[in-house]
Short mmCIF file of C-alpha atoms in Angstrom, two decimals:
data_model
loop_
_atom_site.label_atom_id
_atom_site.label_comp_id
_atom_site.label_asym_id
_atom_site.label_seq_id
_atom_site.Cartn_x
_atom_site.Cartn_y
_atom_site.Cartn_z
CA UNK A 1 0.00 0.00 0.00
CA UNK A 2 1.52 3.30 -1.04
CA UNK A 3 0.94 6.24 1.24
CA UNK A 4 0.84 9.85 0.22
CA UNK A 5 3.37 12.60 0.90
CA UNK A 6 1.99 15.41 3.03
CA UNK A 7 4.00 18.65 2.99
CA UNK A 8 4.36 20.51 6.29
CA UNK A 9 5.04 24.15 5.45
CA UNK A 10 6.62 26.77 7.69
CA UNK A 11 4.42 27.69 10.61
CA UNK A 12 2.54 24.39 10.61
CA UNK A 13 2.48 21.03 12.28
CA UNK A 14 0.66 17.84 11.31
CA UNK A 15 0.20 14.24 12.33
CA UNK A 16 -0.46 11.32 10.03
CA UNK A 17 -0.74 7.56 10.19
CA UNK A 18 0.54 4.57 8.21
CA UNK A 19 1.32 4.51 5.29
CA UNK A 20 1.69 8.27 4.83
CA UNK A 21 4.83 10.38 4.86
CA UNK A 22 5.11 13.85 6.38
CA UNK A 23 7.85 16.04 4.96
CA UNK A 24 9.28 19.54 5.32
CA UNK A 25 11.71 20.95 2.77
CA UNK A 26 14.07 23.91 2.81
CA UNK A 27 14.34 23.91 6.60
CA UNK A 28 17.12 26.37 7.41
CA UNK A 29 16.57 28.98 10.11
CA UNK A 30 13.38 27.21 11.23
CA UNK A 31 13.30 24.31 13.62
CA UNK A 32 11.59 21.16 12.39
CA UNK A 33 10.84 18.33 14.79
CA UNK A 34 9.97 14.93 13.39
CA UNK A 35 8.58 12.29 15.73
CA UNK A 36 7.79 8.71 14.81
CA UNK A 37 5.74 6.40 17.02
CA UNK A 38 7.04 3.05 15.80
CA UNK A 39 4.36 1.05 17.63
CA UNK A 40 1.39 3.05 16.35
CA UNK A 41 3.04 3.83 12.98
CA UNK A 42 2.09 7.48 13.48
CA UNK A 43 4.17 10.47 12.47
CA UNK A 44 4.29 13.99 13.87
CA UNK A 45 6.09 16.87 12.16
CA UNK A 46 6.20 20.54 13.06
CA UNK A 47 8.10 23.28 11.23
CA UNK A 48 8.25 26.62 13.06
CA UNK A 49 10.57 29.61 13.34
CA UNK A 50 12.80 29.41 16.41
CA UNK A 51 12.38 30.25 19.17
CA UNK A 52 8.80 29.05 19.36
CA UNK A 53 6.84 26.91 21.76
CA UNK A 54 4.55 25.92 18.89
CA UNK A 55 6.00 22.39 18.64
CA UNK A 56 5.40 21.58 22.30
CA UNK A 57 1.81 20.36 21.71
CA UNK A 58 3.19 17.81 19.20
CA UNK A 59 5.75 16.59 21.74
CA UNK A 60 3.00 16.36 24.38
CA UNK A 61 0.66 14.47 22.05
CA UNK A 62 3.34 12.03 20.91
CA UNK A 63 4.43 11.35 24.50
CA UNK A 64 0.81 10.87 25.61
CA UNK A 65 0.00 8.47 22.77
CA UNK A 66 3.12 6.37 23.28
CA UNK A 67 2.81 3.45 25.66
CA UNK A 68 6.43 4.03 26.59
CA UNK A 69 9.02 6.66 25.57
CA UNK A 70 11.07 4.02 23.76
CA UNK A 71 8.23 3.78 21.18
CA UNK A 72 9.30 7.23 19.96
CA UNK A 73 12.10 8.28 17.64
CA UNK A 74 12.81 11.99 17.23
CA UNK A 75 14.86 14.05 14.76
CA UNK A 76 15.59 17.76 15.14
CA UNK A 77 16.76 19.87 12.21
CA UNK A 78 17.47 23.56 11.77
CA UNK A 79 20.27 26.06 12.18
CA UNK A 80 21.73 28.63 14.44
CA UNK A 81 21.58 31.63 12.05
CA UNK A 82 24.83 31.71 10.03
CA UNK A 83 25.06 35.48 9.62
CA UNK A 84 23.27 38.71 10.37
CA UNK A 85 21.50 38.62 7.00
CA UNK A 86 19.55 35.48 7.95
CA UNK A 87 18.52 36.49 11.45
CA UNK A 88 14.82 36.26 12.13
CA UNK A 89 13.08 38.76 14.32
CA UNK A 90 14.05 37.66 17.82
CA UNK A 91 13.11 41.06 19.18
CA UNK A 92 13.85 44.70 18.62
CA UNK A 93 17.40 45.76 19.39
CA UNK A 94 18.76 42.23 19.81
CA UNK A 95 22.26 41.78 18.43
CA UNK A 96 23.43 38.93 16.24
CA UNK A 97 25.41 37.48 19.18
CA UNK A 98 22.29 37.59 21.37
CA UNK A 99 20.35 35.88 18.59
CA UNK A 100 22.91 33.06 18.54
CA UNK A 101 22.63 32.70 22.32
CA UNK A 102 18.81 32.65 22.11
CA UNK A 103 18.99 29.96 19.43
CA UNK A 104 21.34 27.85 21.57
CA UNK A 105 19.16 28.34 24.64
CA UNK A 106 16.01 27.35 22.73
CA UNK A 107 17.79 24.24 21.40
CA UNK A 108 18.83 23.21 24.93
CA UNK A 109 15.29 23.77 26.24
CA UNK A 110 13.86 21.67 23.43
CA UNK A 111 16.22 18.78 24.24
CA UNK A 112 15.39 19.10 27.94
CA UNK A 113 11.65 18.98 27.17
CA UNK A 114 12.11 15.75 25.21
CA UNK A 115 14.25 14.19 27.94
CA UNK A 116 11.75 15.16 30.67
CA UNK A 117 9.22 13.09 28.73
CA UNK A 118 11.67 10.17 28.88
CA UNK A 119 12.43 10.43 25.14
CA UNK A 120 16.08 9.55 24.55
CA UNK A 121 16.09 8.26 20.96
CA UNK A 122 16.91 11.69 19.52
CA UNK A 123 18.87 12.45 16.37
CA UNK A 124 19.97 16.05 16.70
CA UNK A 125 21.05 17.83 13.52
CA UNK A 126 21.00 21.35 15.01
CA UNK A 127 24.51 22.80 15.25
CA UNK A 128 25.84 24.55 18.34
CA UNK A 129 27.15 27.49 16.33
CA UNK A 130 26.26 29.40 13.17
CA UNK A 131 25.94 27.14 10.15
CA UNK A 132 24.31 27.61 6.76
CA UNK A 133 22.46 24.37 5.98
CA UNK A 134 19.19 23.50 4.28
CA UNK A 135 17.50 20.32 5.44
CA UNK A 136 14.71 18.11 4.24
CA UNK A 137 13.03 15.89 6.82
CA UNK A 138 10.56 13.08 6.17
CA UNK A 139 8.68 11.11 8.79
CA UNK A 140 7.92 7.94 6.85
CA UNK A 141 5.32 5.82 8.64
CA UNK A 142 5.34 3.24 5.84
CA UNK A 143 8.95 2.14 6.40
CA UNK A 144 9.15 3.30 10.02
CA UNK A 145 11.98 5.83 9.65
CA UNK A 146 12.75 9.51 9.94
CA UNK A 147 14.92 10.55 7.01
CA UNK A 148 17.01 13.72 7.17
CA UNK A 149 18.84 15.03 4.12
CA UNK A 150 21.36 17.87 4.19
CA UNK A 151 20.64 19.62 0.90
CA UNK A 152 23.52 22.09 1.16
CA UNK A 153 26.75 20.17 1.65
#
């Protein structure tokens, strides 16, 4: 049975079940979080500008639906902004250095949120420092994998 591809655009989050595939393309200064519940064959994918608490409901839902945290696999993709030209609006008067620190802090908080839920199977593709990468992430419920491609190597 062939599932369909469902695109998750910036500022959105979706869930889908077997045999569908959720994907987000051109993830750069956003944060995309892919979650796969291997037991339920359900995928969760959110794609939001950082810093944003918008993905937390997806983490909560995935953790609630899992019988145990080991049912879940997670992949995080995105970037610390590589230069001042790519900085999103983190607030008026915030310097590039402060933006980098906010990005790092948000990343640490996100990891801590996942770990508090007992989720440890995390593939983290978010760098600690500025990096210019473009990612594609697919939560494939049909084959039971999260696939991350670095499109700018």
